[in-house]
Short mmCIF file of C-alpha atoms and ligand atoms in Angstrom, two decimals:
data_model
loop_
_atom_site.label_atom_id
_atom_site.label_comp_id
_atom_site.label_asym_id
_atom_site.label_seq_id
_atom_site.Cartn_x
_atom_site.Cartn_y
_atom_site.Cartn_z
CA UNK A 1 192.79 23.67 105.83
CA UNK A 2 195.87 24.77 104.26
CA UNK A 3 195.12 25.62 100.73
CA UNK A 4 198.57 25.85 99.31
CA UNK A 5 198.32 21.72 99.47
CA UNK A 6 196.01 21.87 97.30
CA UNK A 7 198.29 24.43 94.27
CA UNK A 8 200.50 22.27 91.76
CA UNK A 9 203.21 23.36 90.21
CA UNK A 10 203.56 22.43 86.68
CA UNK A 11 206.77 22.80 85.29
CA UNK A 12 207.58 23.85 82.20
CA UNK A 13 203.97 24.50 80.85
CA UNK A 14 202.46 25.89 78.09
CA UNK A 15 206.10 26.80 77.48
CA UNK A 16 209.82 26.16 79.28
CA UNK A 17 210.66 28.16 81.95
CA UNK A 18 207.08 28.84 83.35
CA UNK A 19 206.36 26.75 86.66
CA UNK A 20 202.54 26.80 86.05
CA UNK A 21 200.47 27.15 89.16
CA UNK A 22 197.25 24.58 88.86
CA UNK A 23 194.45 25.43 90.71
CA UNK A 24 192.61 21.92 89.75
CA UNK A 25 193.32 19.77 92.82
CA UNK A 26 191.99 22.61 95.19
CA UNK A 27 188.85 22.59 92.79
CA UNK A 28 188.45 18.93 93.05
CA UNK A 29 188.10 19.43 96.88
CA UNK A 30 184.67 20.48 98.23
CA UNK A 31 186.36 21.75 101.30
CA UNK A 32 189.20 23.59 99.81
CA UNK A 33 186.61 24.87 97.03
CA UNK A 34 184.11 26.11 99.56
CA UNK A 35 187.33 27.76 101.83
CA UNK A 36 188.66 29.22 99.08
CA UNK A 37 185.41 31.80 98.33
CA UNK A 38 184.54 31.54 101.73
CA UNK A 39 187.99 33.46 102.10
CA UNK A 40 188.16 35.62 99.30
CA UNK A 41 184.28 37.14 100.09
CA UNK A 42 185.66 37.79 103.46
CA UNK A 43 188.05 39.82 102.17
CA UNK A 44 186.40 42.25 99.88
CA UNK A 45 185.76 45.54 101.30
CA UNK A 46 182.05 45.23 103.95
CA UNK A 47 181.99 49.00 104.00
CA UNK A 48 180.74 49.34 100.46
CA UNK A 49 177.46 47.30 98.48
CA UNK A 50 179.53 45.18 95.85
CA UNK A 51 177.28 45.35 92.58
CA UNK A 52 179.58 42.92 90.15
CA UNK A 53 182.13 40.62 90.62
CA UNK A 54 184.15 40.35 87.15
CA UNK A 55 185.85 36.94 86.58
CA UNK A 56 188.74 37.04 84.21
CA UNK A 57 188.60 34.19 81.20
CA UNK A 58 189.02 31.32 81.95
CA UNK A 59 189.84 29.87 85.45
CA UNK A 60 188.42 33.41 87.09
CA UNK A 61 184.99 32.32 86.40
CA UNK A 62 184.83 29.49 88.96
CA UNK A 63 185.74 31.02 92.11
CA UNK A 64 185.00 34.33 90.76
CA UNK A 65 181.31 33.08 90.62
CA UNK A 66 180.90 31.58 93.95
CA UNK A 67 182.48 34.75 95.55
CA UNK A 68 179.36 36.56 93.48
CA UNK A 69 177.25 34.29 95.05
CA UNK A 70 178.49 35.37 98.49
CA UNK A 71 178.46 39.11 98.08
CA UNK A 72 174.67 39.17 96.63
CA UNK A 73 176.20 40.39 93.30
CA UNK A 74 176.17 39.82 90.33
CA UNK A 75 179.23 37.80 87.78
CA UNK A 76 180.61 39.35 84.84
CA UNK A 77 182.69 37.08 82.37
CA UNK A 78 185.05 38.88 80.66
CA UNK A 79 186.40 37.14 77.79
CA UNK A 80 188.78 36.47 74.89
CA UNK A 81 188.44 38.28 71.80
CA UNK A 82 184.79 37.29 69.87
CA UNK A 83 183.33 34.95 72.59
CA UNK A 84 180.81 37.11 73.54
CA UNK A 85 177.68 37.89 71.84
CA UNK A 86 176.43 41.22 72.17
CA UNK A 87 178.26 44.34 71.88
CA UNK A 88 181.10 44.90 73.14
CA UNK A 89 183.94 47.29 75.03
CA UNK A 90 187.42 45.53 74.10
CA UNK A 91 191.31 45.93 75.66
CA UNK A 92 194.29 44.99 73.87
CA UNK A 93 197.35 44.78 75.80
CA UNK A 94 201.25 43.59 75.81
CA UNK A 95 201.74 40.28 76.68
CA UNK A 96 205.84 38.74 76.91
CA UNK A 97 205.43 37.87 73.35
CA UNK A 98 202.86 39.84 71.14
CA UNK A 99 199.42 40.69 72.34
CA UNK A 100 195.65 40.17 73.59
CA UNK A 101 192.60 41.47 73.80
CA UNK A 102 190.10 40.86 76.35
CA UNK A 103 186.14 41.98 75.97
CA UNK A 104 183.52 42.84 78.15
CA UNK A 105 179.28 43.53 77.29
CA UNK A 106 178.73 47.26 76.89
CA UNK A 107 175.92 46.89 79.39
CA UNK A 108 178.03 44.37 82.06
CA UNK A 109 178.20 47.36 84.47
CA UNK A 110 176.17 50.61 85.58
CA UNK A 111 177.87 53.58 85.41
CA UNK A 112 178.74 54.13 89.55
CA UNK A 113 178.76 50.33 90.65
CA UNK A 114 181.34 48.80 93.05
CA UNK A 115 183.23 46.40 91.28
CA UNK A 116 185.43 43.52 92.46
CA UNK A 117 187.72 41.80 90.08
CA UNK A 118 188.93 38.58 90.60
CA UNK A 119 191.52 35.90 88.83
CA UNK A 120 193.44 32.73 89.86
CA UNK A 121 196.51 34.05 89.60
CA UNK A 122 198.30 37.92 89.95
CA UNK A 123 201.76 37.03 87.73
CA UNK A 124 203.15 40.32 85.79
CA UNK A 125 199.49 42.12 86.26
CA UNK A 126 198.84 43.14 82.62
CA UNK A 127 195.67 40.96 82.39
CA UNK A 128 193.96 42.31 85.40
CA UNK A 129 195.53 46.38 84.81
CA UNK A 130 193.54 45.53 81.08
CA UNK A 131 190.50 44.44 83.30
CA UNK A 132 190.45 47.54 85.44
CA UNK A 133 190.78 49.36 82.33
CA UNK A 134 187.72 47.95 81.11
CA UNK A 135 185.54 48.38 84.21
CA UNK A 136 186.53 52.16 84.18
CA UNK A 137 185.74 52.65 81.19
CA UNK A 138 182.18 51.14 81.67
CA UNK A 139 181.81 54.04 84.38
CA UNK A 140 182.77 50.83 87.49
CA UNK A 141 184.42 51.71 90.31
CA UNK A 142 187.06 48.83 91.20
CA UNK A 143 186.93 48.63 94.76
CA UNK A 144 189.26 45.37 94.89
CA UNK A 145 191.35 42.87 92.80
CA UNK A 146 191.38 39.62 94.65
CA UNK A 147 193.46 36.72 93.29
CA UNK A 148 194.32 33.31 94.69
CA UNK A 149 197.57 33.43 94.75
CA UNK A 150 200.52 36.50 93.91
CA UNK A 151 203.16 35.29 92.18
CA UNK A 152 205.47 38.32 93.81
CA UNK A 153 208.64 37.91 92.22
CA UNK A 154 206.89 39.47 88.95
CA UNK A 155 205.79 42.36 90.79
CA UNK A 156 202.38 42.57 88.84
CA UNK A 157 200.52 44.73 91.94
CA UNK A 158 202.63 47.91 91.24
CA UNK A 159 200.72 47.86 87.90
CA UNK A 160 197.39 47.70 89.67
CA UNK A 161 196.28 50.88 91.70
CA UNK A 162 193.15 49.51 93.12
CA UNK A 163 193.46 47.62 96.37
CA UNK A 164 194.46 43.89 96.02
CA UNK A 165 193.96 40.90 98.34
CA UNK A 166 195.26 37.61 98.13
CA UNK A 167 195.19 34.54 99.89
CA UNK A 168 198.74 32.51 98.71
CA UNK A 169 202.12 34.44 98.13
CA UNK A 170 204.72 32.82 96.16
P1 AMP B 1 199.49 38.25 84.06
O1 AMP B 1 200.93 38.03 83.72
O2 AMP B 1 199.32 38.73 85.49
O3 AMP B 1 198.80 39.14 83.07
O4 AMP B 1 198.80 36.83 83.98
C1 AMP B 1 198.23 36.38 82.79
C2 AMP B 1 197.19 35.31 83.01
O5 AMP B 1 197.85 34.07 83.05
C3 AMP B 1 196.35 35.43 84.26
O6 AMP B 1 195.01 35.08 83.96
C4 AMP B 1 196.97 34.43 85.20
O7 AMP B 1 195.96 33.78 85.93
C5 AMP B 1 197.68 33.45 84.28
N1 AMP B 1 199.00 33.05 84.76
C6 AMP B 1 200.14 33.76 84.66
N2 AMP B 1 201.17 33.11 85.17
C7 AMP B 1 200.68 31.93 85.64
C8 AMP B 1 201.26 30.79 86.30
N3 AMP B 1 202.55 30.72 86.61
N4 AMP B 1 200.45 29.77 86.64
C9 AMP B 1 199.12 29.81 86.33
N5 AMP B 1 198.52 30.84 85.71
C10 AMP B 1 199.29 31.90 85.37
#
């Protein structure tokens, strides 16, 4: 099963210039679906218990979910600013134009537990550096960031200092 078959490259979207990697078609496809976690759980570190896996709004969810799933851990949704409904830590950071903020539940994560991050896609890094920012500050530990796919040209890992894996390189 080669899962980069299953990637397409939308160009020009949400703006010109961006060649936007969709992760639909490999949704779409039990197999590819199924390989896909199957893959990334295999990768996160055996040595340690995994407490939370923390999916990254919105298309870190899915996989981010069934990976949970796998590791006998829990899923934590961090999300956009005001989505969630109890109290909550919040991150704003620089995006190319302007910023964000992403939030997380003040009681998401135990002070001390192994955390594993996980988005579709690692482009410049500044949404899952925010993320790690997050989990440390809720007293986590981030024992991996695990993406789909590394888009490398934009260097976003040598904003990340916890261990990364990845499955597609572009
Ligand atoms: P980053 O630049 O690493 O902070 O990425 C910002 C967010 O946008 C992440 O959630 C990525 O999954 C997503 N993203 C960035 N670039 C792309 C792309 N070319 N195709 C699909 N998603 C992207």
């Amino acid at each position: 099963m080669k899962l980069q078959d299953f990637i397409r490259d939308i160009p020009d979207f949400p703006k010109p210039g961006i060649l936007f990697k969709d992760i639909t078609p490999l949704l779409a496809d039990h197999q590819a679906l199924v390989s896909c976690a199957d893959q990334l759980a295999a990768l996160c570190p055996n040595e340690v218990k995994i407490d939370k896996v923390v999916g990254i709004e919105s298309r870190g969810f899915i996989i981010g979910a069934m990976i949970a799933e796998r590791l006998g851990a829990g899923f934590i949704p961090v999300r956009k600013k005001g989505k969630l409904p109890y109290r909550v830590n919040s991150k704003s950071y620089s995006l190319e134009y302007g910023k964000d903020t992403l939030e997380i539940h003040t009681d998401a994560i135990n002070p001390g537990e192994n955390v594993v991050i996980h988005d579709d896609v690692l482009a410049t890094g500044g949404t899952a550096k925010a993320v790690c920012d997050l989990v440390v500050a809720s007293g986590g530990v981030v024992v991996q960031c695990n993406f789909i796919m590394e888009l490398n040209f934009l260097k976003g890992r040598d904003r990340l200092t916890a261990p990364i894996a990845v499955l597609l390189n572009y």
